[in-house]
Tab-separated table of C-alpha atoms in Angstrom:
chain	number	residue	atom	x	y	z
A	11	PRO	CA	45.752	143.814	-45.440
A	12	TRP	CA	45.576	147.395	-46.659
A	13	TRP	CA	46.139	146.341	-50.293
A	14	ALA	CA	42.957	144.212	-50.379
A	15	HIS	CA	40.178	145.759	-52.423
A	16	PRO	CA	37.114	144.861	-54.530
A	17	CYS	CA	37.905	143.642	-58.032
A	18	ARG	CA	36.896	145.395	-61.255
A	19	PRO	CA	36.641	142.568	-63.832
A	20	GLU	CA	35.059	144.936	-66.354
A	21	ALA	CA	38.463	146.663	-66.590
A	22	TRP	CA	40.485	143.501	-67.222
A	23	GLN	CA	42.263	143.707	-70.577
A	24	ARG	CA	45.266	141.496	-69.837
A	25	ILE	CA	44.719	138.431	-67.619
A	26	LEU	CA	47.209	135.846	-66.344
A	27	VAL	CA	45.908	132.514	-65.026
A	28	TYR	CA	48.524	130.522	-63.112
A	29	GLN	CA	47.938	126.810	-62.552
A	30	GLY	CA	50.765	124.558	-61.470
A	31	GLY	CA	50.798	120.802	-61.107
A	32	GLY	CA	49.992	118.131	-63.645
A	33	LEU	CA	47.368	117.587	-66.297
A	34	GLY	CA	44.555	116.946	-63.804
A	35	ASP	CA	45.134	120.343	-62.185
A	36	LEU	CA	45.074	122.049	-65.581
A	37	LEU	CA	41.865	120.311	-66.671
A	38	ARG	CA	40.110	121.596	-63.562
A	39	MET	CA	41.122	125.120	-64.559
A	40	PHE	CA	39.515	124.865	-68.018
A	41	PRO	CA	36.082	126.059	-66.753
A	42	VAL	CA	37.741	129.200	-65.330
A	43	LEU	CA	39.327	129.934	-68.697
A	44	GLU	CA	35.983	129.393	-70.446
A	45	VAL	CA	34.199	131.831	-68.125
A	46	LEU	CA	36.940	134.423	-68.588
A	47	ARG	CA	36.808	134.083	-72.380
A	48	GLU	CA	33.011	134.530	-72.360
A	49	ALA	CA	33.035	137.416	-69.883
A	50	ARG	CA	36.001	139.266	-71.412
A	51	PRO	CA	36.058	138.193	-75.098
A	52	SER	CA	38.431	140.994	-76.145
A	53	ALA	CA	40.888	140.495	-73.282
A	54	HIS	CA	44.319	138.922	-73.787
A	55	ILE	CA	44.402	135.771	-71.626
A	56	SER	CA	47.683	134.037	-70.792
A	57	LEU	CA	48.004	130.684	-69.037
A	58	LEU	CA	51.099	129.974	-66.930
A	59	ALA	CA	51.605	126.232	-66.456
A	60	GLU	CA	54.268	123.942	-65.030
A	61	LEU	CA	53.445	121.045	-67.373
A	62	ALA	CA	55.995	120.754	-70.181
A	63	ALA	CA	54.020	118.251	-72.269
A	64	PRO	CA	51.626	119.812	-74.822
A	65	PHE	CA	48.068	119.996	-73.551
A	66	GLU	CA	46.595	122.722	-75.752
A	67	THR	CA	44.860	120.184	-78.021
A	68	LEU	CA	42.556	119.387	-75.085
A	69	PHE	CA	41.188	122.937	-74.858
A	70	PRO	CA	37.392	122.754	-75.352
A	71	VAL	CA	37.646	125.640	-77.845
A	72	PRO	CA	40.733	126.509	-79.923
A	73	ASP	CA	40.925	130.188	-78.853
A	74	LEU	CA	40.541	129.528	-75.132
A	75	VAL	CA	43.748	131.434	-74.348
A	76	ASP	CA	45.957	133.781	-76.326
A	77	ALA	CA	49.287	132.575	-74.942
A	78	VAL	CA	50.681	129.646	-72.951
A	79	VAL	CA	53.760	130.295	-70.793
A	80	ARG	CA	55.546	127.236	-69.454
A	81	MET	CA	57.477	127.417	-66.198
A	82	ASP	CA	60.710	125.457	-66.645
A	83	LEU	CA	60.909	123.669	-63.294
A	84	ALA	CA	63.595	121.343	-64.646
A	85	GLY	CA	65.852	124.219	-65.632
A	86	THR	CA	66.464	127.867	-64.870
A	87	GLU	CA	63.139	128.415	-63.082
A	88	SER	CA	63.568	125.587	-60.559
A	89	THR	CA	65.118	127.918	-57.944
A	90	PRO	CA	63.536	130.819	-56.054
A	91	TRP	CA	65.747	133.287	-57.955
A	92	GLY	CA	64.753	131.720	-61.268
A	93	LYS	CA	61.061	132.023	-60.408
A	94	LEU	CA	61.594	135.626	-59.336
A	95	ARG	CA	63.201	136.450	-62.680
A	96	LEU	CA	60.223	134.865	-64.453
A	97	ALA	CA	57.829	136.914	-62.294
A	98	PHE	CA	59.574	140.147	-63.281
A	99	ARG	CA	59.507	139.173	-66.969
A	100	LEU	CA	55.767	138.623	-66.674
A	101	ARG	CA	55.408	141.863	-64.728
A	102	ARG	CA	56.577	143.800	-67.782
A	103	GLN	CA	53.494	142.559	-69.667
A	104	GLY	CA	51.291	144.696	-67.423
A	105	PHE	CA	48.571	142.263	-66.399
A	106	ASP	CA	45.401	143.786	-64.970
A	107	ALA	CA	44.456	140.557	-63.188
A	108	VAL	CA	46.387	137.523	-61.970
A	109	ILE	CA	44.324	134.479	-60.996
A	110	ASN	CA	46.138	131.763	-59.063
A	111	GLY	CA	44.478	128.352	-58.806
A	112	ASN	CA	47.281	126.743	-56.772
A	113	ARG	CA	46.625	125.394	-53.290
A	114	GLY	CA	48.195	123.006	-50.790
A	115	ALA	CA	51.974	122.856	-50.359
A	116	GLY	CA	53.626	125.999	-51.665
A	117	MET	CA	50.507	128.151	-51.348
A	118	LEU	CA	52.389	131.056	-49.776
A	119	GLU	CA	55.240	130.809	-52.284
A	120	ASN	CA	52.775	130.937	-55.188
A	121	ALA	CA	50.952	133.909	-53.656
A	122	LEU	CA	54.246	135.793	-53.318
A	123	PHE	CA	55.082	134.903	-56.929
A	124	CYS	CA	51.796	136.487	-58.044
A	125	ALA	CA	52.554	139.572	-55.968
A	126	ALA	CA	55.868	139.881	-57.820
A	127	VAL	CA	54.047	139.560	-61.169
A	128	GLY	CA	51.854	142.454	-60.086
A	129	GLY	CA	48.427	143.370	-61.356
A	130	GLN	CA	45.694	145.551	-59.938
A	131	ASP	CA	43.667	142.455	-59.003
A	132	ARG	CA	45.403	139.350	-57.674
A	133	ILE	CA	43.056	136.524	-56.720
A	134	GLY	CA	43.844	133.172	-55.158
A	135	PHE	CA	43.194	130.688	-52.396
A	136	THR	CA	44.198	131.055	-48.788
A	137	ALA	CA	44.612	128.680	-45.864
A	138	ALA	CA	46.172	129.506	-42.495
A	139	GLY	CA	46.769	133.055	-43.753
A	140	ALA	CA	48.945	131.982	-46.699
A	141	GLY	CA	46.948	134.087	-49.171
A	142	PHE	CA	47.717	137.467	-47.621
A	143	PRO	CA	49.677	138.736	-50.697
A	144	PHE	CA	46.506	138.585	-52.808
A	145	THR	CA	44.222	141.575	-53.147
A	146	LEU	CA	41.338	139.087	-52.893
A	147	SER	CA	41.707	135.692	-51.226
A	148	VAL	CA	39.192	132.848	-51.070
A	149	PRO	CA	39.406	130.249	-48.258
A	150	PHE	CA	40.243	126.817	-49.638
A	151	ALA	CA	38.082	123.954	-48.379
A	152	THR	CA	39.263	120.356	-48.230
A	153	ASP	CA	35.750	118.914	-48.609
A	154	ARG	CA	34.584	120.551	-51.857
A	155	PRO	CA	35.460	119.716	-55.487
A	156	ILE	CA	38.483	121.675	-56.675
A	157	ALA	CA	36.953	122.563	-60.053
A	158	THR	CA	33.996	124.132	-58.224
A	159	GLN	CA	36.292	126.100	-55.935
A	160	ASN	CA	38.314	127.337	-58.909
A	161	LEU	CA	35.131	128.957	-60.192
A	162	ASP	CA	34.615	130.466	-56.727
A	163	LEU	CA	37.662	132.639	-57.446
A	164	LEU	CA	35.737	134.297	-60.284
A	165	ARG	CA	32.530	134.529	-58.277
A	166	ALA	CA	34.410	136.321	-55.490
A	167	ALA	CA	35.773	138.751	-58.095
A	168	GLY	CA	32.230	139.671	-59.112
A	169	LEU	CA	31.784	137.670	-62.305
A	170	GLN	CA	28.517	135.858	-63.015
A	171	VAL	CA	29.404	132.165	-63.004
A	172	ALA	CA	26.953	129.365	-63.692
A	173	SER	CA	27.836	125.861	-62.581
A	174	ARG	CA	29.634	123.993	-65.379
A	175	ARG	CA	31.481	120.763	-66.010
A	176	VAL	CA	35.084	120.283	-67.084
A	177	ARG	CA	35.104	119.975	-70.871
A	178	VAL	CA	37.927	118.663	-73.046
A	179	ARG	CA	38.225	118.317	-76.807
A	180	VAL	CA	39.189	114.876	-78.142
A	181	ALA	CA	39.892	114.605	-81.852
A	182	SER	CA	37.754	112.148	-83.814
A	183	GLU	CA	40.830	110.195	-84.925
A	184	ASP	CA	41.840	109.759	-81.289
A	185	ARG	CA	38.365	108.457	-80.443
A	186	GLU	CA	38.583	105.944	-83.293
A	187	TRP	CA	42.041	104.833	-82.153
A	188	ALA	CA	40.750	104.292	-78.622
A	189	ARG	CA	37.810	102.210	-79.863
A	190	SER	CA	40.169	100.077	-81.936
A	191	PHE	CA	42.727	99.725	-79.143
A	192	LEU	CA	40.093	98.696	-76.617
A	193	GLY	CA	38.314	96.373	-78.999
A	194	TRP	CA	35.116	98.275	-78.256
A	195	ARG	CA	32.129	95.942	-78.196
A	196	GLY	CA	29.599	98.212	-76.533
A	197	GLY	CA	28.437	97.937	-72.940
A	198	ALA	CA	29.844	99.809	-69.969
A	199	LEU	CA	33.553	100.582	-69.757
A	200	ILE	CA	34.752	101.842	-66.351
A	201	ALA	CA	38.197	103.390	-66.045
A	202	VAL	CA	40.003	103.155	-62.691
A	203	HIS	CA	43.106	105.224	-61.943
A	204	PRO	CA	44.495	104.113	-58.568
A	205	PHE	CA	47.451	106.480	-58.349
A	206	ALA	CA	48.323	109.860	-56.883
A	207	HIS	CA	51.975	110.520	-57.640
A	208	ARG	CA	52.293	113.537	-55.348
A	209	GLU	CA	51.927	112.502	-51.700
A	210	GLY	CA	50.251	109.303	-52.837
A	211	ARG	CA	50.387	107.710	-49.385
A	212	PHE	CA	47.993	110.429	-48.165
A	213	ARG	CA	45.824	110.938	-51.246
A	214	ALA	CA	45.321	107.437	-52.665
A	215	TRP	CA	43.357	104.466	-51.419
A	216	PRO	CA	45.325	101.386	-50.327
A	217	LEU	CA	45.748	98.918	-53.195
A	218	GLU	CA	43.490	96.322	-51.592
A	219	HIS	CA	40.589	98.799	-51.657
A	220	TYR	CA	40.964	99.223	-55.394
A	221	ALA	CA	41.157	95.448	-55.762
A	222	ALA	CA	37.829	95.097	-53.934
A	223	LEU	CA	36.295	97.887	-56.002
A	224	THR	CA	37.310	96.464	-59.370
A	225	THR	CA	36.153	93.001	-58.295
A	226	ALA	CA	32.728	94.384	-57.381
A	227	LEU	CA	32.440	96.371	-60.607
A	228	SER	CA	33.493	93.484	-62.829
A	229	SER	CA	30.703	91.342	-61.380
A	230	TRP	CA	28.145	93.596	-63.094
A	231	GLU	CA	26.843	92.226	-66.356
A	232	GLY	CA	28.440	93.734	-69.462
A	233	VAL	CA	31.022	95.796	-67.549
A	234	ARG	CA	34.678	95.978	-68.558
A	235	ILE	CA	37.371	97.497	-66.335
A	236	LEU	CA	40.168	99.649	-67.739
A	237	LEU	CA	43.095	100.200	-65.350
A	238	LEU	CA	44.947	103.460	-66.006
A	239	GLY	CA	48.490	104.480	-65.139
A	240	GLY	CA	51.865	105.452	-66.532
A	241	SER	CA	54.767	103.286	-67.594
A	242	ALA	CA	56.204	103.431	-64.062
A	243	ASP	CA	52.930	102.047	-62.665
A	244	ARG	CA	52.832	98.813	-64.645
A	245	TYR	CA	54.131	96.646	-61.826
A	246	ILE	CA	51.510	98.103	-59.464
A	247	LEU	CA	48.771	97.453	-62.018
A	248	ARG	CA	49.906	93.847	-62.281
A	249	SER	CA	49.767	93.619	-58.487
A	250	LEU	CA	46.261	95.054	-58.551
A	251	LYS	CA	45.098	92.460	-61.067
A	252	ASN	CA	46.675	89.695	-59.005
A	253	ALA	CA	45.126	91.032	-55.787
A	254	ARG	CA	41.603	90.589	-57.105
A	255	PRO	CA	39.881	87.424	-55.847
């Protein structure tokens, strides 16, 4: 489109990073925030998230972002008009760059939201042409790690990005609690999370595959298996334990 143009990251003074979804989606955006903080240390960085639960304590460094804006999907911002009002409120902040890490279902809607927020540079993923509202769009691949592709958004904008892992900060008292809770005795502890709550029938293995996996892992000497899930998953976890030979 005619509005597409090369980015000028050296001019970014106010940056909005928009990442929807749950905690896993946000964690995979942490490396992007780290690169932005290192490349533009004096810039004001805002993070727009859909997760209501506090997650800021997991930031690898305390000053990773300057502001966290939560999208209230359970309230006034659950409708298209509510999201549009939020976009115009954000527009008044005058962002130089808007970086959208969302992909999959709703890709076009999120791209249009970013267009309403404005910004000289708007960067995000595209698939089947859904990223046309961005000034710079990066094709999303289904066979590459998402955290790596998130960094591709910054590479496409012209920033120097070295490969890096997702880092989180866990308080020492939380580590001690986990050791006590697990009765830590050393050896290998392997965590298995068999769930995908959004479109799980497409994105998660069948339960019997996880049963075979945990059975194989538990046969290794000194290995303990930790099954992860939420309160609503307890009955499935019990089924998984019972499904193991």
